[in-house]
Short mmCIF file of C-alpha atoms in Angstrom, two decimals:
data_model
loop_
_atom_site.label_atom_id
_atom_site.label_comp_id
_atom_site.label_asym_id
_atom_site.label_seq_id
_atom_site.Cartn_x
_atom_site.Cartn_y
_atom_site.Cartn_z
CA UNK A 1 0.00 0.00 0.00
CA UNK A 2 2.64 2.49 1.40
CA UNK A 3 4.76 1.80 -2.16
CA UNK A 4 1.35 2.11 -4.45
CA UNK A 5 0.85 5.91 -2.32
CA UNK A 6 4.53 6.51 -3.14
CA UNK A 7 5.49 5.24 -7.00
CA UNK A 8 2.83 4.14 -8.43
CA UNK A 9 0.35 6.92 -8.27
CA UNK A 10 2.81 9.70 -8.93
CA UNK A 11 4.13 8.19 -11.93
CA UNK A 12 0.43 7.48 -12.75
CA UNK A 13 -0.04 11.26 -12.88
CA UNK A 14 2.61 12.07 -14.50
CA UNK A 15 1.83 10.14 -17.99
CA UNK A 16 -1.00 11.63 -17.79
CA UNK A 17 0.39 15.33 -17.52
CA UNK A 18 3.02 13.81 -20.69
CA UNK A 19 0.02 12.47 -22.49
CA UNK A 20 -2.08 15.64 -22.40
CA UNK A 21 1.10 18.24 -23.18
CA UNK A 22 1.65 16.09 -26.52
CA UNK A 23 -1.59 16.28 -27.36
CA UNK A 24 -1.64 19.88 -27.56
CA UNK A 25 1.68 20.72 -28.76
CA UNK A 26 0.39 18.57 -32.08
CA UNK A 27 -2.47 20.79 -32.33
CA UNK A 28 -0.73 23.77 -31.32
CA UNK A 29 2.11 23.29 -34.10
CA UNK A 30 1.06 20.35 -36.33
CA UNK A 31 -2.17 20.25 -37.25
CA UNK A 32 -2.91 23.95 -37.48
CA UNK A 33 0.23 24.70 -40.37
CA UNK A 34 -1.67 22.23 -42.62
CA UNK A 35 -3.70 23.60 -45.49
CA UNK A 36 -7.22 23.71 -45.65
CA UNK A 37 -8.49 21.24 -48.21
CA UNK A 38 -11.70 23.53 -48.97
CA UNK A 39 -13.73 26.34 -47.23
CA UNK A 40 -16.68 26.42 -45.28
CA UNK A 41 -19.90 25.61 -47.80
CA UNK A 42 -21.88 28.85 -48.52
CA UNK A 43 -24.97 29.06 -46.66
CA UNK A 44 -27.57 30.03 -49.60
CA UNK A 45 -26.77 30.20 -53.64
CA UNK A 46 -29.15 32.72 -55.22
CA UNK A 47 -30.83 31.60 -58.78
CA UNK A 48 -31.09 34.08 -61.49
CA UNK A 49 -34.94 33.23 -62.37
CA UNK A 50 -35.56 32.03 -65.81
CA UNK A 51 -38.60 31.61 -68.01
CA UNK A 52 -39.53 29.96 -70.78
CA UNK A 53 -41.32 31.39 -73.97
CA UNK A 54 -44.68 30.43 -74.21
CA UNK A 55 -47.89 30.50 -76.58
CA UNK A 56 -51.03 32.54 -75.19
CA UNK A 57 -53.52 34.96 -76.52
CA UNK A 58 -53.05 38.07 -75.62
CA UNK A 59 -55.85 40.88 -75.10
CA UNK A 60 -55.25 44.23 -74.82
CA UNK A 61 -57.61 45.84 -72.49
CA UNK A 62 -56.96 48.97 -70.68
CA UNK A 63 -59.29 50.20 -67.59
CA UNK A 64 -59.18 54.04 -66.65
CA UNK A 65 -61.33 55.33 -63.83
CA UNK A 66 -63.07 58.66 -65.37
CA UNK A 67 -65.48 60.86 -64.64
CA UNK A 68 -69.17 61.88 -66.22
CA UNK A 69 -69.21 65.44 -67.04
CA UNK A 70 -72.05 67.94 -68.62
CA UNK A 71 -70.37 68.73 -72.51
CA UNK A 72 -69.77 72.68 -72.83
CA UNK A 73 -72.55 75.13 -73.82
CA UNK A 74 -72.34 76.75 -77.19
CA UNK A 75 -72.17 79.81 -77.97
CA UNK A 76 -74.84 81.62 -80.23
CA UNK A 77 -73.00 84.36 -82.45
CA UNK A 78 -74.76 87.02 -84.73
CA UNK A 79 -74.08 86.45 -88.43
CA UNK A 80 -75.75 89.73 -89.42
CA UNK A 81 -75.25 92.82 -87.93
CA UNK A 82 -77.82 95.45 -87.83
CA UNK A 83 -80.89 96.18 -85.45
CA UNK A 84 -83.07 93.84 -83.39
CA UNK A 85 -86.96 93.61 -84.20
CA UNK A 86 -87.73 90.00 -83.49
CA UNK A 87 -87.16 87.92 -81.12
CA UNK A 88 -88.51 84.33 -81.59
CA UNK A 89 -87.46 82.17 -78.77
CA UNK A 90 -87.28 83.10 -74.92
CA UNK A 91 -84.76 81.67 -72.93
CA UNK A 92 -85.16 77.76 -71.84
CA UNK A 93 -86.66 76.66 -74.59
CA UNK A 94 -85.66 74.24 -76.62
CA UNK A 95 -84.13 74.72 -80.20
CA UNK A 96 -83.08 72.40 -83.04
CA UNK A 97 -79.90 73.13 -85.03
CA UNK A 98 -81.46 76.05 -87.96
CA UNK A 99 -84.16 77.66 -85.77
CA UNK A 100 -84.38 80.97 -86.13
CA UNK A 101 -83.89 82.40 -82.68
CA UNK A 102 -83.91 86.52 -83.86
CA UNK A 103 -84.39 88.83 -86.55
CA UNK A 104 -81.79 91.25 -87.59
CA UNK A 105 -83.04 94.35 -89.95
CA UNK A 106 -79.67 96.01 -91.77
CA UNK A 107 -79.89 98.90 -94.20
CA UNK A 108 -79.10 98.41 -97.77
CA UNK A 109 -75.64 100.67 -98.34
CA UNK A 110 -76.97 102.58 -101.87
CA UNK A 111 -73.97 104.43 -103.75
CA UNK A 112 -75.89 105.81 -106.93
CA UNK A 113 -78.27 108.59 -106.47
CA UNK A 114 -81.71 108.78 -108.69
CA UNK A 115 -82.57 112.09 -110.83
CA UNK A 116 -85.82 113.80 -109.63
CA UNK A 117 -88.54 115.35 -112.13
CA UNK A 118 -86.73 118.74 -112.23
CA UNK A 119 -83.20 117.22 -113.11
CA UNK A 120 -81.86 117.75 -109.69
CA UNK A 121 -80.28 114.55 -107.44
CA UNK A 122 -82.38 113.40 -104.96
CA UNK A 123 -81.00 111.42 -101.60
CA UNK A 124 -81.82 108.08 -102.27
CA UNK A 125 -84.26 106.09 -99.46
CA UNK A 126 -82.73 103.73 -97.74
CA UNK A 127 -83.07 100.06 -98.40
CA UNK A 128 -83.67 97.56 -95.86
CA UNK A 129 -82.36 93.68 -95.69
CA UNK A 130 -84.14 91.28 -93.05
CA UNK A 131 -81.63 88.05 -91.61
CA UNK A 132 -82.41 85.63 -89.51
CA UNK A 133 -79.67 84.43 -87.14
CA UNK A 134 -80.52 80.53 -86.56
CA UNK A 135 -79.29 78.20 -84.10
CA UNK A 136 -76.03 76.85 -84.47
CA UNK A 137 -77.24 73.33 -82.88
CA UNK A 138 -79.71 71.52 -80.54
CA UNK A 139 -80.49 72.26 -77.31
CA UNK A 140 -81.91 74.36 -74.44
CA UNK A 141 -81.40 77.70 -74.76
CA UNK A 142 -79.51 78.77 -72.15
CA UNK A 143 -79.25 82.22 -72.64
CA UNK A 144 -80.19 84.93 -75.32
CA UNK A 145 -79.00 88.74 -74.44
CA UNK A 146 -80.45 90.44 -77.17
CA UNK A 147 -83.27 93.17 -77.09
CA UNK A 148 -85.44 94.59 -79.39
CA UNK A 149 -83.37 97.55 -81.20
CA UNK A 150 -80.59 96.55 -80.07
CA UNK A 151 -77.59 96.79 -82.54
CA UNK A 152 -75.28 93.53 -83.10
CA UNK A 153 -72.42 93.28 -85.09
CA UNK A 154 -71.02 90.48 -87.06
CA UNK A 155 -69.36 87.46 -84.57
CA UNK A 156 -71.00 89.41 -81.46
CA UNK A 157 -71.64 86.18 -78.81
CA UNK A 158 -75.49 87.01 -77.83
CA UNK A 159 -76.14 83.64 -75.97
CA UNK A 160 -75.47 80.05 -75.41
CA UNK A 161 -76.90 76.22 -76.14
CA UNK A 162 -76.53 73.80 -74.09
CA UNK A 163 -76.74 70.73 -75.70
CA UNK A 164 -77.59 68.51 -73.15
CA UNK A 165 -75.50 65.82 -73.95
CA UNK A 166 -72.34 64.26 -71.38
CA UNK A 167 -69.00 63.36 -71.83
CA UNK A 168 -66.94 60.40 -69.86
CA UNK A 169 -63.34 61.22 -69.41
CA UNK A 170 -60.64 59.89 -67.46
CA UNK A 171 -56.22 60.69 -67.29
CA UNK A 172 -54.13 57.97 -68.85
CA UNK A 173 -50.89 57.15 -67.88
CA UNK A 174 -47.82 56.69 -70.56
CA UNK A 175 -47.82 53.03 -70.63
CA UNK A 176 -51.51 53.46 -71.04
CA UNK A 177 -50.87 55.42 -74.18
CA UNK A 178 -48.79 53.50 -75.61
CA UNK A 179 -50.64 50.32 -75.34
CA UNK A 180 -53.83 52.01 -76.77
CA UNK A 181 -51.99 53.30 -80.15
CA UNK A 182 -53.08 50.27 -81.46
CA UNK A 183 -55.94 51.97 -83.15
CA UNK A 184 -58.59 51.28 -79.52
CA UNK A 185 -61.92 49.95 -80.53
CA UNK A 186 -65.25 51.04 -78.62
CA UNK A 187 -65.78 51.64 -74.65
CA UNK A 188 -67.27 49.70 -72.33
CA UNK A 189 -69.01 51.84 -69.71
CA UNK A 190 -70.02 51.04 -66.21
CA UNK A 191 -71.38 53.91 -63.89
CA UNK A 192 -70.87 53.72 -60.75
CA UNK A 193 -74.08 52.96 -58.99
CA UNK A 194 -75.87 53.44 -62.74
CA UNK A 195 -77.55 51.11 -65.11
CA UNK A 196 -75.98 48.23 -66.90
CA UNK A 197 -72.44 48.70 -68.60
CA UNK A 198 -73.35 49.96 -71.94
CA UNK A 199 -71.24 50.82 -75.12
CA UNK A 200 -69.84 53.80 -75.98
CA UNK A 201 -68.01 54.28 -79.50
CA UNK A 202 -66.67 57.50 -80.07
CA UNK A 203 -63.75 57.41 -77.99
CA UNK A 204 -61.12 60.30 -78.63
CA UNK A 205 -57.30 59.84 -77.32
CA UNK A 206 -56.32 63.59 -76.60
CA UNK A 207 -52.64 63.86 -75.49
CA UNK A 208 -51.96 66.83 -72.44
CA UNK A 209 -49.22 68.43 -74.34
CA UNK A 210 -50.89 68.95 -77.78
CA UNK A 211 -52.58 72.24 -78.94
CA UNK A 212 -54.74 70.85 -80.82
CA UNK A 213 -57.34 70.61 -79.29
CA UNK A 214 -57.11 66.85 -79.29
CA UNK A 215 -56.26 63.82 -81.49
CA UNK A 216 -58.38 60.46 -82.51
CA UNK A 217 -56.66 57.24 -82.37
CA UNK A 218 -57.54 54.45 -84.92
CA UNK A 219 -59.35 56.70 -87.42
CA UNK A 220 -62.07 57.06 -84.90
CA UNK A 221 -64.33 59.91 -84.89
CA UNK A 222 -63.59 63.32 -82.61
CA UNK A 223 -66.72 64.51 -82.18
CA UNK A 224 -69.15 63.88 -79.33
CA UNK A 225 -72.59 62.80 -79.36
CA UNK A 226 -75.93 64.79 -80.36
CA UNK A 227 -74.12 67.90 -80.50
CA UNK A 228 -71.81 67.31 -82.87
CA UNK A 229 -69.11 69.02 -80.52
CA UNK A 230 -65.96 68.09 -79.54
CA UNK A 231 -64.54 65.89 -76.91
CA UNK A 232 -60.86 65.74 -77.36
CA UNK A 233 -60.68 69.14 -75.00
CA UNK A 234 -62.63 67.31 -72.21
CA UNK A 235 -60.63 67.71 -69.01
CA UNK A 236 -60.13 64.82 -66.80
CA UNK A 237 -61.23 64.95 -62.86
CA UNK A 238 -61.75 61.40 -62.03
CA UNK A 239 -62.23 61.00 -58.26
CA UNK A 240 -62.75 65.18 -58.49
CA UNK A 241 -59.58 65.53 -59.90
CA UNK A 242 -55.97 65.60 -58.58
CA UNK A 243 -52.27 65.20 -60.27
CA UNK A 244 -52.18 60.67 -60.10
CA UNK A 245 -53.97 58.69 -62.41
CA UNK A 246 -55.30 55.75 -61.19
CA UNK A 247 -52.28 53.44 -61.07
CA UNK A 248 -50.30 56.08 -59.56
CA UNK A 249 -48.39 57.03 -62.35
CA UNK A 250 -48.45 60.60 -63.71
CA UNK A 251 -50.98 61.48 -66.78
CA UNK A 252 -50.38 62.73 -69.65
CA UNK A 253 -53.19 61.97 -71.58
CA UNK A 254 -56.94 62.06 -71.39
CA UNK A 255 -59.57 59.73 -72.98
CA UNK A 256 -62.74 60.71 -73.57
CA UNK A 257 -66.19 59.21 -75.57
CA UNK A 258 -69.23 61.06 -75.81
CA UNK A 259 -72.04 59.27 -74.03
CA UNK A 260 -74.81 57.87 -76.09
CA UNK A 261 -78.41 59.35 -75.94
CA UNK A 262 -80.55 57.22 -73.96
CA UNK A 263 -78.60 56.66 -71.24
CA UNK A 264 -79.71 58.61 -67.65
CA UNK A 265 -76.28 60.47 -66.33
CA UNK A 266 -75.62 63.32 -64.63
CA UNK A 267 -71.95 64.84 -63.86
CA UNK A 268 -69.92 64.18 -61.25
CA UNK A 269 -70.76 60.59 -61.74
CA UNK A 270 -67.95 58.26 -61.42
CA UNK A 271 -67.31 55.77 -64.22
CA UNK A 272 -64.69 52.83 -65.52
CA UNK A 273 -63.83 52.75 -68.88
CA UNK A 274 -62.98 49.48 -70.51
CA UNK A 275 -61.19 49.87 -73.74
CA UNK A 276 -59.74 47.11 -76.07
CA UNK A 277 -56.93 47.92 -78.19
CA UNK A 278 -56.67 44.47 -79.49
CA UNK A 279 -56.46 40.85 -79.42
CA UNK A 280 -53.27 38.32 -80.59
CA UNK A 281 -54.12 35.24 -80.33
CA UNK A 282 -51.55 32.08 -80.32
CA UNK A 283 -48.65 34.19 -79.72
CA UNK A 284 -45.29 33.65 -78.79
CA UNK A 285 -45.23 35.83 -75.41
CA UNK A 286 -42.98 36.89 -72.30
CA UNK A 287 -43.62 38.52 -68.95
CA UNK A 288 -43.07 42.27 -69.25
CA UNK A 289 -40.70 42.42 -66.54
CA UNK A 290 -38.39 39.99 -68.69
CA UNK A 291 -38.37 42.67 -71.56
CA UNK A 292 -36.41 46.42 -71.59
CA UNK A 293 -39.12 47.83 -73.25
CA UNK A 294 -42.91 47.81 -73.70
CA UNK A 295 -43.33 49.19 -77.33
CA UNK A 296 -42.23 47.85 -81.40
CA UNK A 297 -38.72 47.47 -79.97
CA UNK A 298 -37.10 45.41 -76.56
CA UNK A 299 -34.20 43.82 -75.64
CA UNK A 300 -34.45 40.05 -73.79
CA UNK A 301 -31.54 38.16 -72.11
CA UNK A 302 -31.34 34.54 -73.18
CA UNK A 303 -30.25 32.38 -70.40
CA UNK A 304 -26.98 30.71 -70.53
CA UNK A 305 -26.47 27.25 -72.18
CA UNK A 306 -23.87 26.06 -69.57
CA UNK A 307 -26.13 26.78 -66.98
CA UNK A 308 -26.99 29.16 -64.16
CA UNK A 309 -23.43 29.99 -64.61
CA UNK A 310 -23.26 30.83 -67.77
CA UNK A 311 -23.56 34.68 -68.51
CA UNK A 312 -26.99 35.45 -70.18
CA UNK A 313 -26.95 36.72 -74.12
CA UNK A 314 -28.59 40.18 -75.00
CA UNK A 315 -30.93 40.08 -77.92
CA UNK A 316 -33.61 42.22 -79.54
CA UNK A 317 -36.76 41.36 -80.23
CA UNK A 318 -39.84 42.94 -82.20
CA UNK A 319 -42.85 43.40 -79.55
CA UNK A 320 -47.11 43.49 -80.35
CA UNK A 321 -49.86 43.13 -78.13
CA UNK A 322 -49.16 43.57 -74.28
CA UNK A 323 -52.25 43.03 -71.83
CA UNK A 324 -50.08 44.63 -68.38
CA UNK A 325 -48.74 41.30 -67.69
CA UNK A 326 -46.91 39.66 -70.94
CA UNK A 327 -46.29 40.89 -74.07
CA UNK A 328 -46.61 39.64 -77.05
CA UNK A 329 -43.44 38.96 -79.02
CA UNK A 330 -43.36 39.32 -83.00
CA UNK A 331 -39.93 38.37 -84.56
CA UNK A 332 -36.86 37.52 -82.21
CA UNK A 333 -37.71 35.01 -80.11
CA UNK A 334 -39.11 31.50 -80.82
CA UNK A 335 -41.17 29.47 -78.78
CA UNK A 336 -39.48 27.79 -75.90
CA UNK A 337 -36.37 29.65 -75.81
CA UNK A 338 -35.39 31.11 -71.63
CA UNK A 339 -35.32 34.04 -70.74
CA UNK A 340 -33.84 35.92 -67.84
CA UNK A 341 -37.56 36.75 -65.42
CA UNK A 342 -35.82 39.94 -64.72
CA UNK A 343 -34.07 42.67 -66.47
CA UNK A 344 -30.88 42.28 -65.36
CA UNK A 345 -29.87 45.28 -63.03
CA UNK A 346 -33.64 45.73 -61.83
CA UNK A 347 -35.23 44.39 -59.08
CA UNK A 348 -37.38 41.92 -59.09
CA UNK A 349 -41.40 42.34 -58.08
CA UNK A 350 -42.24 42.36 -54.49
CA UNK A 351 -42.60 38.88 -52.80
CA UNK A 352 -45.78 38.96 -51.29
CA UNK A 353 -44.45 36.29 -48.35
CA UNK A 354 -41.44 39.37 -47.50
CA UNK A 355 -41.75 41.65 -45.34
CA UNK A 356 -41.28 45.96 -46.42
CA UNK A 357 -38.32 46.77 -48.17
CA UNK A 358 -37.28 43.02 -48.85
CA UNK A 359 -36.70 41.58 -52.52
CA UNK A 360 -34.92 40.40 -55.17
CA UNK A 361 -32.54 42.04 -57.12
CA UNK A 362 -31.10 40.68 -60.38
CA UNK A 363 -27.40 41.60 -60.32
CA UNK A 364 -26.28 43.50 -64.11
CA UNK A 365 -24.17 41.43 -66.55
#
């Protein structure tokens, strides 16, 4: 016992002590001057997104929010001048285009003067014409200044006609310009709270900037609806007006159609407009985000054939129809080719499962 206390234990303890100080000197000084054989193993590898190009029918329909407003009164001009000494209508009552509304009595200018029995001039009596000044279209007569002997000259503005008829017009955005060059067919109208949607056909495109007082797309006509006036100057206050369109983006345009008699409106009243600009169908089509580029011309990225490696080849294409979603591609691109989701260097659309601020973004190149 007294020689296990003495020898045995301490030597016991002291290969232990050896045992341990090895073991870290080899870590210390052996293992940790070897090379790594490979790095840690990344935690996530991002995908650019890819798509494939597909067959669909594309139909171009654009909705813009508008509003229902009253079309402007006319105004009733003399085309005689002269003296008043008939009036024929009183004001509120209602007039078709030609009626004659006063009577305008204008003397005769004579030059030559007549001999008289003894041989001496004589003044010559004045000679009187009698015109009628007529309505310049249907309506209510909204106002008629004149009075009896009262003198008018030629153009004077001596009333107005309201022509009873209403106007739907709403702001359209750029991309909502563009997608409705392609010659827009007739609107679909639903009032808010009103009757059935109903069709309306004389649409007029009117761009902000233009002094024209407006512009038809598609060969369509530019005038309104029993008036015969014109809705291309029709201001846009959808919602009771403001500086956004309805998508948010900023307008500069305004589309307008003459509502057709029949219908009960009033202004103020809110209204959608459907319009359709087209239909492709059987088309070879992409996703608008994959395209730089919305109209005749884009550029697409092909994906790479090695892989998601691969850097992704820059082509341009020849673009139709678009519907807001895909676009329809004409020459360029064959069915079934990949395409990068994304423009490269843009970010991606919102994932609706992240949380604000979070997305993709498609690195350039």
């Amino acid at each position: 016992m007294g020689i296990f206390r003495r020898v045995i234990l301490p030597v016991s303890w002291l290969v232990v002590f050896a045992i341990i100080a090895v073991a870290l000197v080899k870590i210390a000084f052996v293992d940790g001057l070897k090379p790594s054989d490979s790095g840690p193993a990344p935690l996530a590898q991002v995908d650019i997104p890819v798509v494939p190009a597909t067959r669909a029918t594309v139909t171009n329909t654009v909705e813009i929010k508008g509003t229902v407003q009253s079309d402007a009164a006319e105004a009733i001009r003399s085309t005689s001048a002269g003296k008043v000494i008939k009036v024929f209508v009183e004001q509120g009552a209602t007039v078709a285009k030609g009626d004659a509304l006063f009577q305008v009595k204008a003397e005769r200018v004579v030059t030559s003067s007549q001999p008289s029995k003894d041989g001496m001039s004589s003044v010559p009596k004045p000679v009187y014409d009698y015109f009628d000044v007529l309505a310049p279209s249907s309506g209510t007569l909204q106002s008629l200044t004149t009075l009896i002997d009262q003198q008018v000259s030629v153009g004077e503005s001596v009333g107005k006609i309201d022509p009873g008829t209403y106007t739907v017009a709403g702001s359209v955005t750029a991309a909502q310009q563009y997608r409705l060059l392609g010659k827009p067919g007739p609107a679909e109208i639903a009032l808010v709270g009103g009757p059935a949607p109903f069709q309306c056909t004389e649409v007029t495109l009117k761009n902000n900037a233009s002094d024209d007082g407006g512009s038809t797309s598609g060969g369509l006509s530019s005038t309104g609806g029993g008036a015969g006036m014109g809705v291309g100057g029709a201001v846009a206050i959808p919602g009771g007006g403001g500086g956004q369109s309805q998508d948010g983006g900023t307008p500069t345009g305004t589309l307008s159609c003459a509502i057709p008699a029949g219908h009960e409106v009033f202004a103020g009243l809110g209204a959608t407009m459907t319009v359709s600009a087209g239909v492709a169908a059987d088309v070879v089509t992409v996703p608008l985000t994959s395209v730089k580029g919305s109209v005749k011309d884009g550029i697409v990225w092909i994906a790479g054939a090695g892989g998601s490696g691969a850097a992704p080849e820059e082509r341009t294409v020849q673009l139709g129809l678009n519907d807001g979603n895909v676009v329809e591609v004409t020459s360029g691109l064959t069915e079934g080719e990949h395409v990068l989701e994304f423009v490269p260097g843009a970010p991606a659309a919102p994932d609706p499962m992240m949380g604000p601020g979070q997305g993709t973004h498609i690195p350039a190149g």
